[in-house]
Coordinates of C-alpha atoms in Angstrom, one line a residue:
X1 CA -8.1 -5.0 -24.1
X2 CA -7.6 -7.0 -21.2
X3 CA -10.0 -10.0 -20.6
X4 CA -10.0 -11.4 -17.4
X5 CA -13.1 -13.4 -16.8
X6 CA -12.2 -16.3 -15.2
X7 CA -10.4 -17.1 -11.7
X8 CA -6.6 -19.0 -11.3
X9 CA -7.9 -21.6 -8.7
X10 CA -5.8 -24.8 -7.5
X11 CA -3.3 -24.5 -10.1
X12 CA -6.2 -24.1 -13.0
X13 CA -8.1 -20.9 -14.6
X14 CA -11.9 -21.4 -13.9
X15 CA -15.1 -20.0 -15.0
X16 CA -16.6 -18.6 -11.7
X17 CA -19.6 -20.3 -10.0
X18 CA -22.1 -17.0 -11.5
X19 CA -21.3 -15.3 -14.5
X20 CA -21.4 -11.9 -13.6
X21 CA -18.9 -9.3 -15.5
X22 CA -17.2 -5.8 -14.6
X23 CA -15.7 -3.5 -16.9
X24 CA -12.2 -1.8 -16.2
X25 CA -12.0 1.9 -16.7
X26 CA -8.5 3.8 -17.9
X27 CA -9.1 6.6 -15.3
X28 CA -6.8 8.8 -18.2
X29 CA -9.8 8.3 -20.8
X30 CA -12.5 7.1 -18.8
X31 CA -12.8 4.3 -21.8
X32 CA -13.0 0.8 -21.3
X33 CA -9.8 -1.1 -21.1
X34 CA -10.9 -4.7 -20.1
X35 CA -13.6 -6.9 -18.1
X36 CA -13.1 -9.2 -15.2
X37 CA -15.7 -11.4 -13.3
X38 CA -16.9 -10.9 -10.0
X39 CA -16.5 -13.4 -7.9
X40 CA -19.3 -14.8 -5.0
X41 CA -18.7 -16.7 -1.4
X42 CA -18.7 -20.1 -3.9
X43 CA -16.0 -18.8 -5.5
X44 CA -14.2 -18.4 -2.3
X45 CA -15.6 -21.6 -1.1
X46 CA -13.8 -23.1 -3.9
X47 CA -10.5 -21.2 -3.5
X48 CA -10.3 -22.3 -0.3
X49 CA -10.5 -25.4 -0.3
X50 CA -7.9 -25.6 -2.6
X51 CA -5.4 -23.6 -0.7
X52 CA -6.4 -26.1 2.4
X53 CA -5.5 -29.5 0.0
X54 CA -2.3 -27.6 -0.8
X55 CA -1.3 -26.6 2.6
X56 CA 0.1 -30.1 4.4
X57 CA 2.5 -30.2 1.8
X58 CA 3.6 -26.9 1.1
X59 CA 3.7 -26.3 4.4
X60 CA 6.8 -28.9 5.0
X61 CA 8.4 -27.8 2.1
X62 CA 12.3 -27.2 2.8
X63 CA 13.8 -24.2 2.9
X64 CA 15.8 -24.8 -0.7
X65 CA 12.9 -25.9 -2.2
X66 CA 10.9 -22.6 -1.4
X67 CA 14.0 -20.6 -2.2
X68 CA 14.0 -22.0 -5.5
X69 CA 10.4 -21.4 -6.2
X70 CA 10.9 -17.5 -5.3
X71 CA 14.0 -17.3 -7.9
X72 CA 11.8 -19.2 -10.8
X73 CA 8.8 -16.6 -9.8
X74 CA 11.8 -13.4 -9.7
X75 CA 13.0 -14.7 -13.5
X76 CA 9.1 -15.2 -14.6
X77 CA 8.6 -12.0 -13.0
X78 CA 11.4 -10.3 -15.3
X79 CA 10.2 -11.6 -18.7
X80 CA 6.9 -9.9 -17.8
X81 CA 7.6 -6.4 -15.8
X82 CA 7.2 -4.1 -19.0
X83 CA 3.3 -5.4 -18.9
X84 CA 3.3 -5.3 -15.4
X85 CA 4.5 -1.7 -15.5
X86 CA 2.0 -1.2 -18.5
X87 CA -1.2 -2.8 -16.7
X88 CA -0.5 -0.3 -13.7
X89 CA -0.6 2.3 -15.3
X90 CA -3.4 1.9 -17.7
X91 CA -5.9 0.5 -14.8
X92 CA -4.8 3.3 -12.3
X93 CA -3.3 5.8 -14.1
X94 CA 0.4 6.4 -12.9
X95 CA 2.5 7.9 -15.0
X96 CA 4.4 5.2 -17.2
X97 CA 7.9 6.4 -15.4
X98 CA 6.4 5.6 -12.2
X99 CA 4.9 2.8 -13.0
X100 CA 8.0 1.2 -14.4
X101 CA 10.8 2.7 -12.2
X102 CA 8.4 2.5 -9.0
X103 CA 5.0 0.3 -8.9
X104 CA 6.5 -2.7 -11.1
X105 CA 10.1 -2.3 -9.5
X106 CA 8.4 -2.6 -5.7
X107 CA 6.8 -5.6 -7.0
X108 CA 9.7 -7.6 -8.0
X109 CA 12.0 -6.7 -4.7
X110 CA 9.5 -7.7 -2.7
X111 CA 10.2 -11.6 -3.7
X112 CA 13.7 -11.0 -3.7
X113 CA 13.8 -9.3 -0.2
X114 CA 11.3 -12.5 1.4
X115 CA 13.7 -15.0 -0.5
X116 CA 16.9 -13.3 1.5
X117 CA 15.2 -13.4 4.6
X118 CA 14.0 -16.8 3.7
X119 CA 17.9 -18.0 3.3
X120 CA 18.8 -16.9 7.1
X121 CA 15.7 -17.0 8.7
X122 CA 16.0 -19.3 11.7
X123 CA 12.8 -21.3 12.1
X124 CA 14.0 -22.9 15.6
X125 CA 15.6 -22.3 18.4
X126 CA 16.8 -23.3 22.4
X127 CA 15.4 -21.7 24.6
X128 CA 16.3 -24.1 27.8
X129 CA 14.9 -27.4 27.6
X130 CA 12.4 -26.1 24.8
X131 CA 12.1 -25.5 21.5
X132 CA 10.6 -22.6 20.1
X133 CA 9.4 -23.8 16.5
X134 CA 8.5 -21.2 13.6
X135 CA 5.6 -23.1 11.1
X136 CA 3.7 -21.5 8.6
X137 CA 0.2 -19.6 9.9
X138 CA -1.9 -21.8 7.6
X139 CA -4.7 -20.4 4.7
X140 CA -3.9 -16.3 4.1
X141 CA -6.4 -14.2 3.1
X142 CA -5.3 -11.5 1.1
X143 CA -7.2 -8.4 0.1
X144 CA -5.4 -5.3 -1.5
X145 CA -6.0 -2.1 -2.7
X146 CA -5.9 -0.2 -6.3
X147 CA -3.0 2.4 -5.3
X148 CA 0.3 0.7 -5.4
X149 CA -1.5 -2.5 -6.7
X150 CA 1.5 -5.2 -7.7
X151 CA 3.8 -3.5 -4.2
X152 CA 0.6 -4.8 -2.2
X153 CA -0.1 -7.7 -3.8
X154 CA 3.4 -9.2 -3.6
X155 CA 4.6 -7.9 0.1
X156 CA 1.7 -10.1 1.5
X157 CA 2.2 -13.5 -1.6
X158 CA 6.0 -13.3 -1.4
X159 CA 6.5 -14.0 2.9
X160 CA 3.3 -16.2 2.8
X161 CA 4.9 -18.4 0.2
X162 CA 8.4 -18.1 1.7
X163 CA 6.9 -18.8 4.9
X164 CA 5.0 -21.5 3.7
X165 CA 1.6 -20.6 3.9
X166 CA -0.8 -21.4 0.8
X167 CA -3.1 -18.5 -0.2
X168 CA -6.4 -16.6 -1.6
X169 CA -5.9 -13.4 -3.2
X170 CA -8.4 -10.9 -3.9
X171 CA -7.1 -7.4 -5.8
X172 CA -9.1 -4.5 -5.6
X173 CA -11.5 -4.8 -8.8
X174 CA -10.8 -0.9 -9.8
X175 CA -7.1 -2.1 -10.5
X176 CA -7.2 -6.1 -10.7
X177 CA -5.1 -6.4 -14.5
X178 CA -2.0 -6.9 -12.9
X179 CA -2.9 -9.3 -10.3
X180 CA -4.0 -11.6 -13.3
X181 CA -0.6 -10.8 -14.6
X182 CA 1.2 -12.1 -11.1
X183 CA -1.3 -14.6 -11.6
X184 CA 0.5 -16.0 -15.1
X185 CA 3.8 -15.7 -13.6
X186 CA 3.3 -17.4 -10.4
X187 CA 2.2 -20.3 -13.1
X188 CA 4.8 -20.1 -15.0
X189 CA 6.9 -20.1 -12.1
X190 CA 5.4 -23.6 -11.1
X191 CA 4.1 -23.1 -7.9
X192 CA 1.9 -25.8 -7.0
X193 CA -1.6 -26.2 -7.6
X194 CA -3.9 -24.6 -4.4
X195 CA -0.7 -22.9 -2.7
X196 CA -1.8 -19.7 -4.6
X197 CA -5.4 -19.1 -6.0
X198 CA -6.9 -16.1 -7.2
X199 CA -10.6 -15.0 -7.1
X200 CA -11.9 -11.3 -8.2
X201 CA -14.9 -9.5 -6.6
X202 CA -16.1 -6.8 -4.7
X203 CA -15.2 -6.1 -1.0
X204 CA -18.9 -6.5 0.3
X205 CA -19.1 -10.1 -1.3
X206 CA -15.4 -11.3 -2.0
X207 CA -13.8 -9.6 0.6
X208 CA -16.4 -10.0 3.3
X209 CA -16.4 -14.3 2.7
X210 CA -12.7 -14.1 3.0
X211 CA -12.6 -12.0 6.1
X212 CA -15.5 -14.5 7.5
X213 CA -14.2 -18.2 6.3
X214 CA -13.9 -20.8 9.2
X215 CA -10.8 -22.4 6.8
X216 CA -8.9 -19.3 6.8
X217 CA -6.4 -19.1 9.2
X218 CA -5.2 -15.2 8.5
X219 CA -6.6 -12.2 7.0
X220 CA -4.3 -9.7 5.6
X221 CA -5.8 -6.5 4.4
X222 CA -4.9 -3.3 3.1
X223 CA -7.2 -0.2 2.3
X224 CA -9.0 2.4 4.2
X225 CA -9.4 2.4 7.7
X226 CA -13.4 2.1 7.4
X227 CA -12.9 -1.0 5.3
X228 CA -9.9 -2.0 8.2
X229 CA -12.8 -2.3 10.6
X230 CA -15.4 -4.2 8.6
X231 CA -12.9 -7.1 7.9
X232 CA -11.7 -6.9 11.3
X233 CA -15.4 -7.5 12.7
X234 CA -16.0 -10.2 10.0
X235 CA -13.2 -12.1 10.9
X236 CA -13.6 -12.0 14.8
X237 CA -15.8 -15.0 14.8
X238 CA -13.6 -17.4 14.0
X239 CA -10.7 -15.3 15.9
X240 CA -8.6 -15.3 12.9
X241 CA -5.1 -13.3 12.8
X242 CA -6.2 -10.2 11.2
X243 CA -2.9 -8.1 10.2
X244 CA -4.3 -4.5 8.7
X245 CA -2.1 -1.3 6.8
X246 CA -4.9 1.1 7.1
X247 CA -5.1 5.0 6.1
X248 CA -2.8 8.0 7.5
X249 CA -3.0 11.6 7.4
X250 CA 1.4 11.7 7.8
X251 CA 2.9 15.2 9.6
X252 CA 5.8 16.7 7.9
X253 CA 7.7 18.9 10.5
X254 CA 9.8 21.3 8.7
X255 CA 12.3 22.3 11.5
X256 CA 13.2 26.2 11.7
X257 CA 16.7 25.3 10.9
X258 CA 16.3 22.5 7.8
X259 CA 17.0 24.2 4.4
X260 CA 13.7 25.4 3.8
X261 CA 13.8 25.4 0.1
X262 CA 15.1 21.9 -0.3
X263 CA 12.9 20.4 2.6
X264 CA 9.8 22.0 1.5
X265 CA 10.2 21.4 -2.4
X266 CA 10.5 17.4 -1.8
X267 CA 7.6 17.7 0.7
X268 CA 5.3 19.1 -1.6
X269 CA 6.8 16.6 -4.0
X270 CA 6.3 13.5 -2.3
X271 CA 2.7 14.8 -1.4
X272 CA 1.8 14.8 -4.9
X273 CA 3.5 11.6 -5.9
X274 CA 1.1 8.8 -7.2
X275 CA -1.1 11.5 -7.5
X276 CA -1.7 11.9 -3.9
X277 CA -3.1 8.4 -3.8
X278 CA -0.9 6.9 -1.3
X279 CA -1.8 6.2 2.1
X280 CA 2.1 7.5 4.0
X281 CA 2.1 10.5 2.0
X282 CA 3.3 13.8 3.8
X283 CA 0.0 15.9 3.0
X284 CA 0.1 17.6 6.4
X285 CA 3.0 20.1 6.5
X286 CA 3.8 21.4 9.6
X287 CA 6.3 24.8 9.6
X288 CA 7.1 27.7 11.8
X289 CA 5.1 30.6 11.8
X290 CA 7.9 32.6 10.7
X291 CA 8.2 31.2 7.7
X292 CA 5.0 30.8 6.1
X293 CA 4.9 33.2 3.4
X294 CA 8.5 31.9 2.4
X295 CA 7.0 28.3 2.3
X296 CA 3.5 29.2 0.7
X297 CA 5.9 30.7 -2.1
X298 CA 8.0 27.5 -2.9
X299 CA 5.3 25.1 -2.3
X300 CA 2.4 26.8 -4.9
X301 CA 5.6 26.9 -7.6
X302 CA 5.9 23.4 -7.3
X303 CA 2.3 22.7 -7.6
X304 CA 2.1 25.0 -10.5
X305 CA 4.9 23.3 -12.0
X306 CA 3.8 20.1 -12.0
X307 CA 3.2 18.4 -15.5
X308 CA -0.5 16.8 -15.2
X309 CA -1.4 14.6 -18.2
X310 CA -2.0 11.3 -20.2
X311 CA 0.1 9.1 -18.2
X312 CA 1.6 7.2 -21.2
X313 CA 3.3 10.5 -22.8
X314 CA 6.7 10.7 -21.1
X315 CA 7.3 13.9 -19.2
X316 CA 4.1 13.7 -17.4
X317 CA 4.4 13.9 -13.6
X318 CA 0.7 12.9 -12.2
X319 CA -1.9 11.4 -13.8
X320 CA -5.5 11.1 -13.1
X321 CA -6.9 9.9 -9.6
X322 CA -8.3 6.3 -10.3
X323 CA -11.9 6.8 -10.5
X324 CA -15.0 9.4 -11.0
X325 CA -16.3 8.7 -7.0
X326 CA -12.5 9.5 -5.8
X327 CA -12.4 12.4 -7.9
X328 CA -15.9 13.5 -6.2
X329 CA -14.7 13.1 -2.5
X330 CA -11.5 15.5 -3.2
X331 CA -13.4 18.1 -4.9
X332 CA -15.6 17.8 -2.0
X333 CA -12.7 18.2 0.3
X334 CA -11.4 20.6 -2.0
X335 CA -14.2 23.0 -1.4
X336 CA -14.2 22.2 2.5
X337 CA -11.0 23.4 2.5
X338 CA -12.6 27.2 1.0
X339 CA -15.3 27.0 3.0
X340 CA -13.4 26.7 6.2
X341 CA -11.0 29.6 5.3
X342 CA -7.6 28.0 4.2
X343 CA -6.0 30.1 2.1
X344 CA -5.9 28.5 -1.2
X345 CA -2.0 29.2 -2.9
X346 CA -1.9 26.5 -5.9
X347 CA -4.9 24.2 -7.4
X348 CA -8.4 24.1 -6.8
X349 CA -11.4 22.8 -8.0
X350 CA -12.1 21.8 -11.1
X351 CA -9.9 19.9 -13.4
X352 CA -6.4 21.1 -15.1
X353 CA -7.0 23.7 -17.6
X354 CA -7.2 21.9 -21.4
X355 CA -8.9 19.0 -19.8
X356 CA -11.9 17.9 -20.4
X357 CA -11.6 13.6 -19.9
X358 CA -10.4 11.7 -17.1
X359 CA -10.6 12.1 -13.6
X360 CA -8.0 14.3 -13.2
X361 CA -7.4 16.9 -10.2
X362 CA -5.2 19.8 -10.1
X363 CA -2.3 20.0 -7.5
X364 CA -3.5 21.7 -4.4
X365 CA -2.2 23.5 -1.9
X366 CA -3.6 25.4 1.0
X367 CA -2.2 27.2 3.8
X368 CA -3.0 28.7 7.2
X369 CA -4.6 25.4 7.7
X370 CA -5.7 24.7 11.2
X371 CA -6.0 21.0 12.4
X372 CA -9.4 21.2 13.0
X373 CA -10.1 21.7 9.3
X374 CA -11.8 18.5 7.2
X375 CA -8.7 18.7 4.9
X376 CA -6.4 17.9 7.9
X377 CA -8.2 15.2 9.5
X378 CA -9.7 13.8 6.4
X379 CA -7.6 11.3 4.2
X380 CA -8.0 12.9 1.3
X381 CA -6.3 10.4 -1.4
X382 CA -5.8 13.2 -3.8
X383 CA -3.2 15.6 -4.7
X384 CA -4.0 18.1 -1.8
X385 CA -0.9 19.7 0.7
X386 CA -2.3 21.7 4.1
X387 CA 0.0 23.8 4.7
X388 CA -0.1 23.9 8.8
X389 CA 1.6 26.8 10.9
X390 CA 3.5 26.0 14.2
X391 CA 5.4 28.4 17.0
X392 CA 7.6 26.1 18.7
X393 CA 8.6 22.4 18.5
X394 CA 6.2 21.0 20.9
X395 CA 3.3 22.8 19.4
X396 CA 4.9 20.9 16.1
X397 CA 4.6 17.5 17.7
X398 CA 1.5 17.9 19.4
X399 CA -0.3 19.2 16.3
X400 CA 1.6 16.1 13.8
X401 CA 0.2 13.5 16.9
X402 CA -3.4 15.4 16.7
X403 CA -5.1 12.5 14.7
X404 CA -6.7 9.5 14.3
X405 CA -3.7 8.2 12.4
X406 CA -0.4 7.1 12.7
X407 CA 1.0 5.4 9.9
X408 CA 4.2 7.7 8.9
X409 CA 5.8 11.3 9.8
X410 CA 8.7 13.4 8.4
X411 CA 11.4 15.2 10.0
X412 CA 13.6 18.0 8.1
X413 CA 15.8 19.5 10.2
X414 CA 20.2 20.5 9.6
X415 CA 20.5 19.0 13.3
X416 CA 20.5 15.4 13.1
X417 CA 20.6 14.7 16.6
X418 CA 17.4 17.1 17.2
X419 CA 15.8 15.6 14.0
X420 CA 15.8 11.9 16.1
X421 CA 14.5 13.9 19.2
X422 CA 11.2 14.7 17.4
X423 CA 10.8 11.0 15.8
X424 CA 10.9 9.8 19.2
X425 CA 7.9 11.9 20.1
X426 CA 6.2 10.8 17.1
X427 CA 3.5 8.5 17.7
X428 CA 4.0 7.0 13.9
X429 CA 5.0 3.6 12.6
X430 CA 7.6 5.2 10.7
X431 CA 9.7 8.2 10.2
X432 CA 11.4 9.7 7.7
X433 CA 14.5 11.9 8.2
X434 CA 15.8 14.6 5.8
X435 CA 13.8 13.4 2.8
X436 CA 14.8 9.6 3.2
X437 CA 12.7 7.1 1.3
X438 CA 11.0 4.2 2.2
X439 CA 13.7 1.2 3.3
X440 CA 11.9 -2.0 1.8
X441 CA 13.7 -4.3 4.3
X442 CA 12.2 -1.9 7.3
X443 CA 8.6 -3.0 8.5
X444 CA 6.1 -0.8 7.0
X445 CA 2.6 -0.2 9.6
X446 CA 1.4 2.1 11.8
X447 CA -0.3 3.1 15.1
X448 CA -3.9 3.9 16.0
X449 CA -6.2 3.4 13.6
X450 CA -3.9 3.1 10.3
X451 CA -3.8 -0.4 11.5
X452 CA -1.7 -3.4 13.0
X453 CA 0.8 -5.7 12.5
X454 CA 3.5 -4.9 9.6
X455 CA 4.5 -5.6 6.3
X456 CA 8.1 -5.4 4.5
X457 CA 11.3 -6.9 5.8
X458 CA 11.4 -9.4 8.5
X459 CA 8.4 -8.2 10.7
X460 CA 6.1 -8.2 7.5
X461 CA 7.9 -12.0 7.2
X462 CA 7.0 -13.1 10.5
X463 CA 3.4 -11.9 10.4
X464 CA 2.7 -15.5 8.2
X465 CA 4.2 -17.6 11.2
X466 CA 3.2 -19.1 14.6
X467 CA 4.8 -20.1 17.3
X468 CA 5.2 -23.3 18.8
X469 CA 7.1 -24.3 22.1
X470 CA 7.5 -27.8 22.3
X471 CA 8.9 -28.5 26.1
X472 CA 10.8 -31.6 27.3
X473 CA 13.6 -31.3 24.0
X474 CA 16.2 -31.3 25.7
X475 CA 16.7 -33.6 29.1

């Protein structure tokens, strides 16, 4: 049983201002596996004060000092790697192979990338007689989600540390265990007191207090578009910088000259990975009308072969969704797809056969979906694939862009130049050609209601810097 009832503030584990506990539940068994405390605005005040006090010294630490710190963090992370993976699998249901090979791996990778960027980043440059200086933005409020928990924490904490910022982290209260383990890692690595602070809590209390706090200079939030709006509104009073990585409804355009079997299989598997709980999942598969029947058969076969079950059991491809609330939302949208006339190819409502406990969902494939249906418009955040037919390239691009979101896009074609031309027409922050995966050194973020700002790589590092122009530097 995990017990993280204290907060990490000012380099120490401290009791919350008001005792209020919350059970952490294993979504595979619906049993309690741990306890955390829910913080208040008073806890946020204490954490922000610690971060503010630590900022003057840490912000002027040398490049070499921060590189050494990131190296120590990486070494300490390696020693706790298995603990991080086990916690993620337990708290949000990722199969242990995914938690180990992808979820925990992304966490340590962000610290390595931040270290390499810091090593060669040009913080100062000459422009005529003016000196352009890049300085740490200040005290940062970091609010992170449950679906890729350590990934989203590390892609904020690592560049913030590398840039010389101090911070207050509020992880998701649904999946908070890996964040507490990371706090232990940072403590072991010798992060100076007050540079990193952890306060657990819910969005309306701790999240809102962070977003509105007058002594926080920047907020980086990852989560739903609805919650992102609320963060922006709360932050507006102090005009602090806000970086948002929000929802998506990404289109996967499979062109008529693609290797159809390979592209459809890859796209369906990608949709079901992490039980569909990825903001950049290719949930809308756009295919030529003439190939619809073949695509239905291939995608349906993929769905039926997915092994759903205990995430700690080797061979499991798909675990549960994170909570009962999420399960109910997905069921509502599956029912809506049926009611609106989409063709149910595989899966459907209810739990998989033979599973009674846990928040498990059937891998579901709909076909003959219209882009105005709810399953094509709303971010389901579950293992539900919508196949949408198109007549020609222009219609495919129109359908792909006909969404309030703009996080990611996918294009498959045997002609790379043709794929590149389609990519240029997509209004998304990222495009994957022919099944290429994410690039951790490339910017991650979206257009439209998928957010603003970027995470990962150099662009993610620069989010934590201010620009100062010193004129008259050279005569």
